[in-house]
Coordinates of C-alpha atoms in Angstrom, one line a residue:
Chain G
M1 CA 51.8 -24.8 3.2
M2 CA 49.1 -27.1 2.8
S3 CA 48.1 -27.2 -1.0
N4 CA 44.9 -29.1 -1.7
S5 CA 42.8 -27.4 1.1
V6 CA 42.4 -23.6 1.0
N7 CA 43.1 -21.7 4.3
P8 CA 43.7 -24.1 7.0
H9 CA 45.4 -21.6 9.1
I10 CA 42.6 -18.9 9.6
D11 CA 40.3 -18.5 12.1
Q12 CA 36.5 -18.4 10.0
E13 CA 35.3 -16.7 13.2
L14 CA 38.5 -13.8 12.8
L15 CA 37.3 -13.8 9.2
V16 CA 33.4 -12.7 10.3
R17 CA 35.0 -10.3 13.0
Y18 CA 37.3 -8.9 10.3
L19 CA 34.4 -8.3 7.6
S20 CA 32.2 -7.0 10.4
E21 CA 34.9 -4.5 11.2
E22 CA 35.2 -5.5 14.8
T23 CA 39.0 -6.4 14.9
T24 CA 41.7 -5.4 16.7
T25 CA 45.3 -3.9 15.3
S26 CA 46.8 -7.4 16.1
E27 CA 43.6 -9.2 14.5
N28 CA 44.2 -6.9 11.5
E29 CA 47.5 -7.6 11.2
A30 CA 47.0 -11.8 11.8
V31 CA 44.5 -11.4 8.6
R32 CA 46.8 -9.4 6.9
R33 CA 49.7 -11.6 7.0
W34 CA 47.2 -14.5 5.8
L35 CA 45.8 -13.0 2.9
S36 CA 49.4 -11.9 1.2
A37 CA 50.6 -15.7 2.2
D38 CA 48.5 -17.3 -0.6
E39 CA 46.6 -16.3 -3.9
R40 CA 43.9 -18.7 -3.2
N41 CA 43.4 -17.0 0.2
K42 CA 42.7 -13.8 -0.9
A43 CA 40.3 -15.4 -3.7
E44 CA 38.3 -16.9 -0.9
Y45 CA 38.4 -13.5 1.0
D46 CA 37.3 -11.9 -2.0
Q47 CA 34.1 -14.3 -2.3
L48 CA 33.4 -14.0 1.3
K49 CA 33.5 -10.2 1.3
M50 CA 31.1 -10.0 -2.0
L51 CA 28.8 -12.4 -0.5
W52 CA 28.8 -10.1 2.9
E53 CA 28.5 -6.8 0.8
A54 CA 25.6 -8.5 -1.6
S55 CA 23.4 -9.5 1.4
G56 CA 24.2 -5.8 2.8
K57 CA 22.4 -4.5 -0.4
V58 CA 19.2 -6.6 -0.1
K59 CA 17.7 -5.7 2.9
E60 CA 15.3 -3.5 1.4
A61 CA 13.8 -6.7 0.2
V62 CA 12.5 -7.6 3.8
S63 CA 9.7 -5.5 3.7
V64 CA 8.3 -6.9 0.5
N65 CA 5.0 -9.1 2.2
I66 CA 4.1 -11.2 -0.7
K67 CA 1.2 -12.6 1.2
G68 CA 0.1 -9.5 2.4
D69 CA 0.5 -7.6 -0.7
W70 CA -1.3 -10.4 -2.6
K71 CA -4.1 -9.8 -0.1
K72 CA -4.4 -6.0 -1.0
V73 CA -4.1 -6.4 -4.8
K74 CA -6.5 -9.1 -4.4
S75 CA -9.2 -6.6 -2.8
R76 CA -8.6 -4.4 -5.2
I77 CA -9.5 -6.9 -8.0
D78 CA -12.7 -7.9 -5.8
N79 CA -13.6 -4.5 -5.5
N80 CA -13.5 -3.5 -9.3
Q81 CA -15.3 -6.8 -10.0
R82 CA -18.4 -5.9 -7.7
I83 CA -18.4 -2.5 -8.9
R84 CA -18.5 -3.4 -12.7
S85 CA -21.1 -6.1 -11.7
L86 CA -23.5 -3.4 -10.6
P87 CA -26.5 -3.6 -13.1
S88 CA -27.5 0.0 -13.2
A89 CA -23.9 0.6 -14.3
K90 CA -24.3 -1.4 -17.6
E91 CA -27.6 -0.3 -18.4
K92 CA -26.4 3.5 -18.0
R93 CA -23.6 2.7 -20.4
G94 CA -25.7 1.1 -22.8
I95 CA -27.7 4.4 -23.4
L96 CA -24.5 6.5 -23.1
T97 CA -22.8 4.8 -25.9
H98 CA -26.1 4.8 -28.0
L99 CA -26.6 8.5 -27.7
I100 CA -22.9 9.0 -28.9
R101 CA -23.6 7.0 -31.8
V102 CA -27.0 8.6 -32.6
A103 CA -24.7 12.4 -32.3
A104 CA -21.9 11.2 -34.2
V105 CA -24.4 10.6 -37.5
V106 CA -26.2 14.1 -36.9
T107 CA -22.7 15.4 -36.9
L108 CA -22.1 14.6 -40.1
L109 CA -25.2 15.5 -41.4
V110 CA -24.6 19.2 -40.1
T111 CA -21.4 19.6 -42.2
V112 CA -23.7 19.0 -45.1
Y113 CA -26.5 21.3 -44.6
L114 CA -25.5 24.1 -42.5
G115 CA -27.2 27.0 -43.8
W116 CA -28.7 30.1 -42.6
P117 CA -32.0 29.5 -40.3
V118 CA -35.3 31.2 -41.6
F119 CA -37.4 32.9 -38.6
S120 CA -41.0 32.6 -39.1
D121 CA -44.3 33.1 -36.7
W122 CA -46.0 30.3 -35.7
G123 CA -49.3 30.3 -34.7
P124 CA -50.9 29.3 -31.1
V125 CA -50.1 25.9 -30.3
E126 CA -50.7 23.6 -26.8
M127 CA -47.6 23.9 -24.8
I128 CA -46.5 21.3 -22.3
T129 CA -44.0 22.1 -19.1
V130 CA -42.2 19.5 -17.6
T131 CA -40.6 20.4 -14.3
V132 CA -37.7 18.4 -12.7
I133 CA -37.6 18.9 -8.9
S134 CA -35.3 15.7 -8.1
D135 CA -33.4 12.8 -10.1
T136 CA -33.4 13.2 -13.9
S137 CA -36.2 13.0 -16.5
T138 CA -35.7 12.2 -20.3
V139 CA -38.5 14.5 -22.7
V140 CA -38.6 13.3 -26.3
L141 CA -40.3 16.1 -28.2
S142 CA -42.7 15.9 -31.5
D143 CA -39.5 16.0 -34.3
G144 CA -38.0 13.3 -32.2
S145 CA -35.4 15.3 -30.4
R146 CA -34.5 14.5 -27.1
V147 CA -34.0 16.3 -23.9
V148 CA -32.7 15.2 -20.7
L149 CA -33.5 17.5 -18.0
N150 CA -31.2 17.5 -14.8
R151 CA -33.0 18.2 -11.3
N152 CA -34.6 21.4 -10.4
S153 CA -35.2 22.1 -14.2
R154 CA -38.1 22.8 -16.1
L155 CA -39.4 22.8 -19.9
V156 CA -41.8 24.3 -22.2
Y157 CA -42.6 23.1 -25.4
P158 CA -45.2 22.5 -28.0
V159 CA -47.1 19.2 -28.6
E160 CA -46.1 19.8 -31.9
F161 CA -43.9 22.2 -33.6
K162 CA -45.2 24.2 -36.2
G163 CA -43.9 27.1 -38.2
N164 CA -40.1 27.3 -39.4
V165 CA -38.5 27.3 -36.0
R166 CA -38.8 24.8 -33.5
T167 CA -38.8 26.6 -29.9
V168 CA -38.4 25.8 -26.4
T169 CA -38.1 27.2 -23.1
L170 CA -35.8 26.0 -20.3
E171 CA -35.1 27.0 -17.0
G172 CA -32.1 25.3 -15.4
E173 CA -29.9 22.5 -16.9
A174 CA -30.5 20.2 -19.8
F175 CA -28.7 17.9 -22.2
F176 CA -30.4 18.1 -25.9
E177 CA -30.0 15.8 -28.7
V178 CA -31.8 17.7 -31.6
V179 CA -32.8 15.7 -34.5
E180 CA -31.5 17.8 -37.8
D181 CA -33.7 19.6 -39.5
P182 CA -32.1 22.2 -41.6
S183 CA -35.2 24.1 -42.8
K184 CA -36.5 24.2 -39.2
P185 CA -33.9 25.6 -36.8
F186 CA -34.1 24.8 -33.3
L187 CA -34.2 27.6 -30.6
I188 CA -33.5 26.9 -26.9
K189 CA -34.8 30.3 -25.1
T190 CA -33.3 30.3 -21.6
G191 CA -34.0 34.1 -20.1
E192 CA -32.0 36.7 -21.8
A193 CA -30.4 33.9 -23.9
I194 CA -31.1 32.0 -27.2
T195 CA -29.0 29.0 -28.1
E196 CA -29.7 28.0 -31.8
V197 CA -29.2 24.3 -32.8
V198 CA -27.9 23.3 -35.9
G199 CA -28.5 19.5 -35.2
T200 CA -26.6 18.5 -32.5
S201 CA -25.9 17.3 -28.9
F202 CA -25.0 19.6 -26.0
T203 CA -26.1 20.9 -22.4
V204 CA -27.2 24.2 -21.7
N205 CA -27.1 25.6 -18.6
A206 CA -29.3 28.4 -17.3
G207 CA -29.1 27.3 -13.3
I208 CA -26.4 29.9 -12.7
K209 CA -27.8 33.2 -11.6
N210 CA -27.9 35.7 -14.3
K211 CA -25.5 33.4 -16.7
V212 CA -26.1 30.8 -19.3
L213 CA -24.0 28.0 -20.1
V214 CA -23.8 26.1 -23.6
T215 CA -21.3 23.1 -23.6
V216 CA -21.2 21.2 -26.9
L217 CA -20.6 17.7 -27.3
T218 CA -20.8 17.1 -31.1
G219 CA -22.1 19.7 -34.1
E220 CA -22.2 23.5 -34.0
V221 CA -24.5 25.7 -31.4
L222 CA -25.1 29.3 -32.1
L223 CA -25.7 31.1 -28.7
Y224 CA -26.9 35.1 -28.4
P225 CA -28.4 37.2 -26.5
N226 CA -32.6 37.7 -26.9
A227 CA -31.6 41.4 -26.9
N228 CA -29.3 41.4 -29.6
Q229 CA -29.7 38.5 -32.3
E230 CA -27.2 40.2 -34.5
H231 CA -24.6 39.1 -32.6
K232 CA -23.8 35.3 -32.4
L233 CA -21.4 33.5 -30.8
S234 CA -20.8 29.8 -32.7
I235 CA -19.7 27.1 -30.5
V236 CA -18.4 23.9 -31.1
P237 CA -17.5 20.7 -29.4
G238 CA -14.9 21.2 -26.4
E239 CA -15.8 24.5 -26.3
Q240 CA -18.3 26.1 -23.7
G241 CA -20.2 29.5 -24.3
Q242 CA -21.5 31.7 -22.4
L243 CA -23.6 34.5 -21.9
K244 CA -23.5 36.6 -19.0
N245 CA -25.7 39.3 -17.3
G246 CA -27.6 39.3 -20.7
S247 CA -25.0 40.7 -23.2
E248 CA -21.8 39.8 -22.1
L249 CA -20.8 36.6 -24.9
T250 CA -17.5 34.6 -24.1
K251 CA -16.5 31.2 -24.7
T252 CA -13.6 29.1 -23.3
Q253 CA -11.9 25.6 -23.8
N254 CA -14.5 23.2 -21.9
E255 CA -11.9 21.8 -19.0
D256 CA -14.9 19.9 -16.5
I257 CA -14.5 16.4 -18.1
N258 CA -17.9 16.0 -15.5
F259 CA -20.1 18.6 -17.2
L260 CA -22.1 15.7 -18.4
S261 CA -22.0 13.5 -15.3
W262 CA -25.5 14.3 -13.8
K263 CA -26.7 13.1 -17.0
S264 CA -24.7 10.3 -17.9
G265 CA -23.7 8.7 -14.0
I266 CA -20.3 8.7 -15.0
L267 CA -17.9 10.8 -12.7
V268 CA -14.2 10.9 -14.4
F269 CA -11.1 12.0 -12.7
R270 CA -7.7 12.1 -14.3
S271 CA -5.1 13.2 -12.0
T272 CA -7.5 15.6 -10.6
P273 CA -6.9 17.8 -7.5
I274 CA -9.2 16.6 -4.3
D275 CA -10.8 20.0 -4.0
Q276 CA -12.0 19.3 -7.7
V277 CA -13.0 16.1 -6.8
V278 CA -15.0 17.1 -3.7
Q279 CA -16.9 19.9 -5.7
D280 CA -18.0 17.3 -8.4
L281 CA -19.2 15.0 -6.1
N282 CA -21.1 17.5 -4.1
T283 CA -22.6 18.7 -7.6
Y284 CA -23.5 15.1 -8.5
Y285 CA -24.8 13.8 -5.3
D286 CA -26.0 17.0 -4.3
L287 CA -24.0 17.3 -0.6
S288 CA -21.7 19.5 0.8
I289 CA -18.5 17.3 1.7
K290 CA -15.8 19.6 3.0
V291 CA -11.8 19.2 2.7
G292 CA -10.8 19.6 6.2
S293 CA -7.2 19.4 5.9
S294 CA -4.9 21.5 3.9
A295 CA -2.3 18.9 3.7
L296 CA -4.9 17.1 1.4
K297 CA -4.9 19.5 -1.2
S298 CA -1.7 17.8 -2.7
C299 CA -3.7 14.6 -3.0
M300 CA -5.2 13.7 -6.9
L301 CA -7.5 10.9 -7.9
T302 CA -7.6 9.0 -11.0
A303 CA -10.3 7.0 -10.7
T304 CA -14.0 6.3 -12.7
F305 CA -17.3 5.8 -10.8
E306 CA -20.3 4.3 -12.5
R307 CA -23.4 5.2 -11.2
Q308 CA -22.4 4.2 -7.8
S309 CA -23.7 5.2 -4.4
F310 CA -22.2 7.9 -2.7
E311 CA -21.3 5.1 0.1
D312 CA -19.3 2.9 -2.6
V313 CA -17.4 6.3 -3.7
L314 CA -16.3 6.9 -0.5
A315 CA -15.0 3.5 0.4
E316 CA -13.4 3.7 -2.8
L317 CA -11.6 7.1 -1.8
Q318 CA -10.2 5.9 1.4
L319 CA -8.6 3.0 -0.7
V320 CA -6.8 5.0 -3.0
L321 CA -5.7 8.2 -1.1
P322 CA -5.0 8.6 2.5
I323 CA -8.0 10.0 3.8
Q324 CA -10.0 9.5 6.7
I325 CA -13.8 10.4 6.0
Q326 CA -15.4 12.2 9.3
S327 CA -19.2 12.4 9.4
N328 CA -20.6 14.6 12.0
E329 CA -24.3 15.3 11.9
G330 CA -24.6 15.0 8.1
N331 CA -21.7 17.1 7.3
I332 CA -18.8 14.9 5.5
I333 CA -15.2 16.1 6.3
L334 CA -12.4 14.3 4.6
T335 CA -9.0 14.6 7.0
G336 CA -5.5 13.2 6.5
V337 CA -1.7 13.8 6.2
G338 CA -1.9 14.4 2.6
C339 CA -0.3 13.0 -0.5
K340 CA 3.9 12.4 -1.4
Chain A
M1 CA 10.4 -21.6 -18.2
Q2 CA 9.2 -18.8 -20.2
K3 CA 6.4 -21.0 -21.7
T4 CA 4.6 -21.7 -18.4
D5 CA 4.4 -17.8 -18.1
E6 CA 2.5 -17.1 -21.6
L7 CA 0.3 -20.5 -20.3
L8 CA -0.2 -18.8 -17.0
F9 CA -0.9 -15.7 -18.8
K10 CA -3.4 -17.5 -21.2
S11 CA -5.1 -19.1 -17.8
I12 CA -5.3 -15.2 -16.8
Q13 CA -6.7 -13.5 -19.6
E14 CA -9.6 -16.2 -19.2
G15 CA -10.2 -14.8 -15.6
D16 CA -8.3 -17.4 -13.5
L17 CA -7.2 -15.6 -10.7
D18 CA -5.1 -18.1 -9.3
A19 CA -2.8 -18.6 -12.2
F20 CA -2.5 -14.6 -11.8
E21 CA -1.8 -15.6 -8.1
N22 CA 0.7 -17.7 -9.1
L23 CA 2.4 -14.9 -11.1
F24 CA 2.3 -12.4 -8.8
N25 CA 4.1 -15.0 -6.0
K26 CA 6.6 -15.8 -9.0
Y27 CA 7.6 -11.8 -10.0
Y28 CA 6.2 -9.6 -7.1
S29 CA 9.3 -9.5 -4.9
V30 CA 12.1 -9.4 -7.9
L31 CA 9.7 -6.6 -9.3
C32 CA 9.7 -4.6 -6.3
I33 CA 13.5 -4.9 -5.6
Y34 CA 13.5 -3.5 -9.5
A35 CA 11.2 -0.6 -8.7
H36 CA 13.1 0.2 -5.6
S37 CA 16.4 0.3 -7.4
L38 CA 15.0 2.9 -9.4
L39 CA 13.2 4.9 -7.1
A40 CA 15.2 4.2 -4.1
D41 CA 12.4 3.9 -1.6
M42 CA 10.8 0.4 -0.9
E43 CA 7.4 1.6 0.0
S44 CA 6.5 3.4 -3.4
A45 CA 8.4 0.7 -5.4
R46 CA 5.7 -1.5 -3.4
D47 CA 2.6 0.5 -4.2
I48 CA 3.7 0.9 -7.7
T49 CA 4.2 -2.7 -8.3
Q50 CA 0.7 -3.6 -6.9
D51 CA -0.4 -0.9 -9.1
V52 CA 1.4 -2.5 -12.2
F53 CA -0.1 -5.9 -11.2
L54 CA -3.7 -4.9 -10.5
T55 CA -3.7 -2.7 -13.9
I56 CA -2.5 -5.5 -16.0
Y57 CA -5.0 -7.9 -14.4
E58 CA -8.0 -4.9 -15.2
N59 CA -6.4 -4.8 -18.7
K60 CA -6.0 -8.6 -19.5
S61 CA -7.8 -8.9 -22.6
S62 CA -6.2 -6.3 -24.3
V63 CA -2.7 -6.9 -23.4
A64 CA -0.7 -8.1 -26.2
I65 CA 2.6 -10.2 -24.7
K66 CA 5.4 -9.7 -27.9
S67 CA 8.2 -10.9 -26.1
S68 CA 7.7 -12.6 -22.9
V69 CA 5.4 -12.0 -19.8
K70 CA 8.5 -11.5 -17.4
A71 CA 9.5 -8.7 -20.1
Y72 CA 6.1 -7.3 -20.0
F73 CA 6.2 -6.9 -16.5
Y74 CA 9.6 -5.5 -16.0
R75 CA 8.9 -2.9 -18.8
A76 CA 5.5 -2.2 -17.0
V77 CA 7.2 -1.8 -13.9
H78 CA 9.9 0.5 -15.3
N79 CA 7.3 3.2 -17.1
A80 CA 5.2 2.9 -13.9
C81 CA 8.4 4.1 -12.2
L82 CA 9.3 6.8 -14.7
N83 CA 5.8 8.1 -14.6
Y84 CA 5.9 8.0 -10.5
L85 CA 9.0 10.4 -10.7
K86 CA 7.7 12.5 -13.2
T87 CA 4.4 13.1 -11.5
T88 CA 5.9 13.2 -7.7
N89 CA 8.6 15.9 -8.3
V90 CA 8.9 17.1 -4.8
H91 CA 9.3 13.7 -3.1
A92 CA 11.2 12.5 -5.9
K93 CA 13.9 15.5 -5.6
H94 CA 16.5 13.5 -3.4
H95 CA 15.9 10.4 -5.1
L96 CA 16.5 11.9 -8.5
Q97 CA 20.0 11.8 -8.6
I98 CA 20.1 7.9 -8.1
A99 CA 17.1 7.2 -9.8
S100 CA 18.5 9.1 -13.0
Q101 CA 21.6 7.4 -12.6
N102 CA 20.0 4.0 -13.0
L103 CA 17.3 5.1 -15.9
I104 CA 20.1 6.0 -18.1
S105 CA 22.1 2.8 -17.0
D106 CA 21.3 -0.4 -19.3
N107 CA 18.2 -1.6 -18.5
H108 CA 19.0 -5.1 -18.8
D109 CA 21.9 -4.8 -16.3
L110 CA 18.9 -3.6 -13.5
M111 CA 17.1 -6.5 -14.3
V112 CA 19.8 -9.0 -13.7
R113 CA 20.9 -7.1 -10.6
A114 CA 17.4 -7.3 -9.2
E115 CA 16.8 -10.9 -9.9
L116 CA 20.5 -11.7 -8.3
E117 CA 19.3 -9.6 -5.5
A118 CA 16.1 -11.4 -5.3
Q119 CA 18.2 -15.1 -5.0
I120 CA 20.4 -13.7 -2.5
F121 CA 17.7 -12.5 -0.7
E122 CA 15.6 -16.2 -1.1
E123 CA 18.7 -18.1 0.1
I124 CA 18.9 -16.0 3.4
Q125 CA 15.6 -16.8 4.0
K126 CA 16.5 -20.6 3.5
L127 CA 18.8 -20.4 6.0
P128 CA 18.5 -22.3 9.3
P129 CA 16.6 -19.8 12.2
Q130 CA 19.2 -19.2 14.4
C131 CA 21.4 -18.9 12.0
R132 CA 19.3 -16.5 9.4
N133 CA 18.0 -14.7 12.5
I134 CA 21.9 -13.9 13.6
F135 CA 22.9 -13.1 9.9
Q136 CA 20.2 -10.5 9.1
M137 CA 20.6 -9.2 12.5
N138 CA 24.2 -8.3 11.3
R139 CA 23.6 -7.4 7.6
F140 CA 20.3 -5.9 7.7
E141 CA 20.1 -4.3 10.8
G142 CA 23.8 -3.1 11.2
R143 CA 24.0 -4.3 14.5
K144 CA 27.5 -5.3 16.4
N145 CA 28.1 -8.7 16.7
K146 CA 28.5 -7.9 20.9
D147 CA 25.1 -6.4 20.5
I148 CA 23.2 -9.3 19.1
A149 CA 25.4 -11.6 21.3
A150 CA 24.1 -9.8 24.4
E151 CA 20.2 -9.7 23.1
L152 CA 20.3 -13.4 22.6
G153 CA 22.2 -14.4 25.8
I154 CA 24.7 -16.0 23.9
S155 CA 28.5 -15.7 23.4
V156 CA 30.1 -13.1 20.8
R157 CA 31.8 -16.0 19.5
T158 CA 28.7 -18.1 18.5
V159 CA 27.3 -15.3 17.0
E160 CA 30.5 -15.3 14.8
T161 CA 30.5 -18.8 13.7
Q162 CA 26.6 -18.7 13.0
I163 CA 27.8 -15.6 10.5
S164 CA 30.6 -17.9 9.3
K165 CA 28.1 -20.3 8.9
A166 CA 25.7 -18.6 6.8
L167 CA 28.3 -17.4 4.6
K168 CA 29.3 -20.9 3.9
I169 CA 25.9 -22.0 3.2
L170 CA 25.3 -19.0 0.8
R171 CA 28.7 -19.7 -0.9
Q172 CA 27.6 -23.0 -1.6
N173 CA 24.4 -22.4 -2.7
L174 CA 24.9 -19.3 -5.0
A175 CA 28.0 -20.7 -6.3
H176 CA 26.7 -20.5 -10.2
L177 CA 25.9 -16.9 -9.3
I178 CA 29.0 -15.6 -8.2
P179 CA 30.8 -14.4 -11.3
T180 CA 27.8 -12.4 -11.8
I181 CA 27.3 -11.1 -8.5
L182 CA 31.4 -10.3 -9.0
L183 CA 30.7 -8.1 -12.2
L184 CA 27.9 -6.1 -10.3
T185 CA 29.6 -5.7 -7.0
S186 CA 32.7 -4.3 -8.6
A187 CA 30.2 -2.2 -11.0
A188 CA 28.6 -0.4 -8.3

């Protein structure tokens, strides 16, 4: 047997055949003889076998397409940058941050000055009515409080607040940012409900039939029926108070993170089921998109849209979810095979 | 090597997209392979790895690298895979066993394995075209040598010669890794 060069007596093609398990019985016998003839033969075979097996294990890497996948990542980066550079988005964000800051200051004051409101008559004053049909509108009241009215809403308020209470009347939905004044409680009348404010920011939605919804962002709000002012429901941040049919007062945790989207211009989704996403988009854009296949119900969306056009939002939906969008005579229908 | 990564990342934080592409080219494959070892599903592994790259780029200014860029990416992919397994129970069910086995095993071991696999794959890609093609048809596609011969219109003997040539080149170029490969294949 040669001592310097390893395995001079084996046919390399035979070894390949052996590794491929394509040998005949007599060939098997030949390989086995060769293996047991010298330890170095065995060592060489072990190395080949190991490379053989390792190569079989890396086959999945074939589908990794670095160039193509980089294009995907890059287009997502570009897309996100385009969204962020929309001027209105920045502008709007600025306003919101400002609002939240103001509201936070008010919240601090509330805890110090919280007391019983005093009711008293107030003389006849000139009233102003603001009606908003489309878009939203901001009203600044004589005490400095701000009211942002949602579309299809109406606010009636005095030119100047007189007397011991500040009273306004609302139909529809509005966001209130009330200037703190413990000596003059702020009352919002909405049909059968009265919302009493102790200096805070919150929304009142009286746009639903027989129902008034009050959602609090900061501070504390009291909600009670016009007919029974003894029974007051206290609502704090994160909660939503509801008065139904003029007398049924209930309170739930507010789970709708988009309750302010109409005002902030920001829609936020966090693993939100597609049904809810569509509902929020319909509310925000005043549309009637439909989910066309039940398979899609398994899809969840995590995304933030800031003051984007509806077309942009749909384009982004298609990027992140396996959905097709069909537009048919003004009806928009989402279809697809669903999500894993 | 690590230092250049950190320098690259500094450029990325200043908004240098080319630097980011550099890092992507360097680590994308191996991270996909790593994710695949956790998920046993290459398509999801790729999606998740892309998401991780995107997220890191989007948050580049707030990303604080404590150890190394490489370790940071591995950790991010690892967490994203865990997250994915948690949120996609239905899909993960039949993979869960493989995945959870891998998840408890030593993380470093998995990283070494992924890097090895990436290097082996890279070496296979460097083989002469015909040789690589035949080798991949056998190893990746599981084809019989006589099928390969028939498809390519060559003799079975030539197929075997090409495969043996591939093994020879791989053994040469991966010689420094052979002790590690040996450890991993025996552990698996």
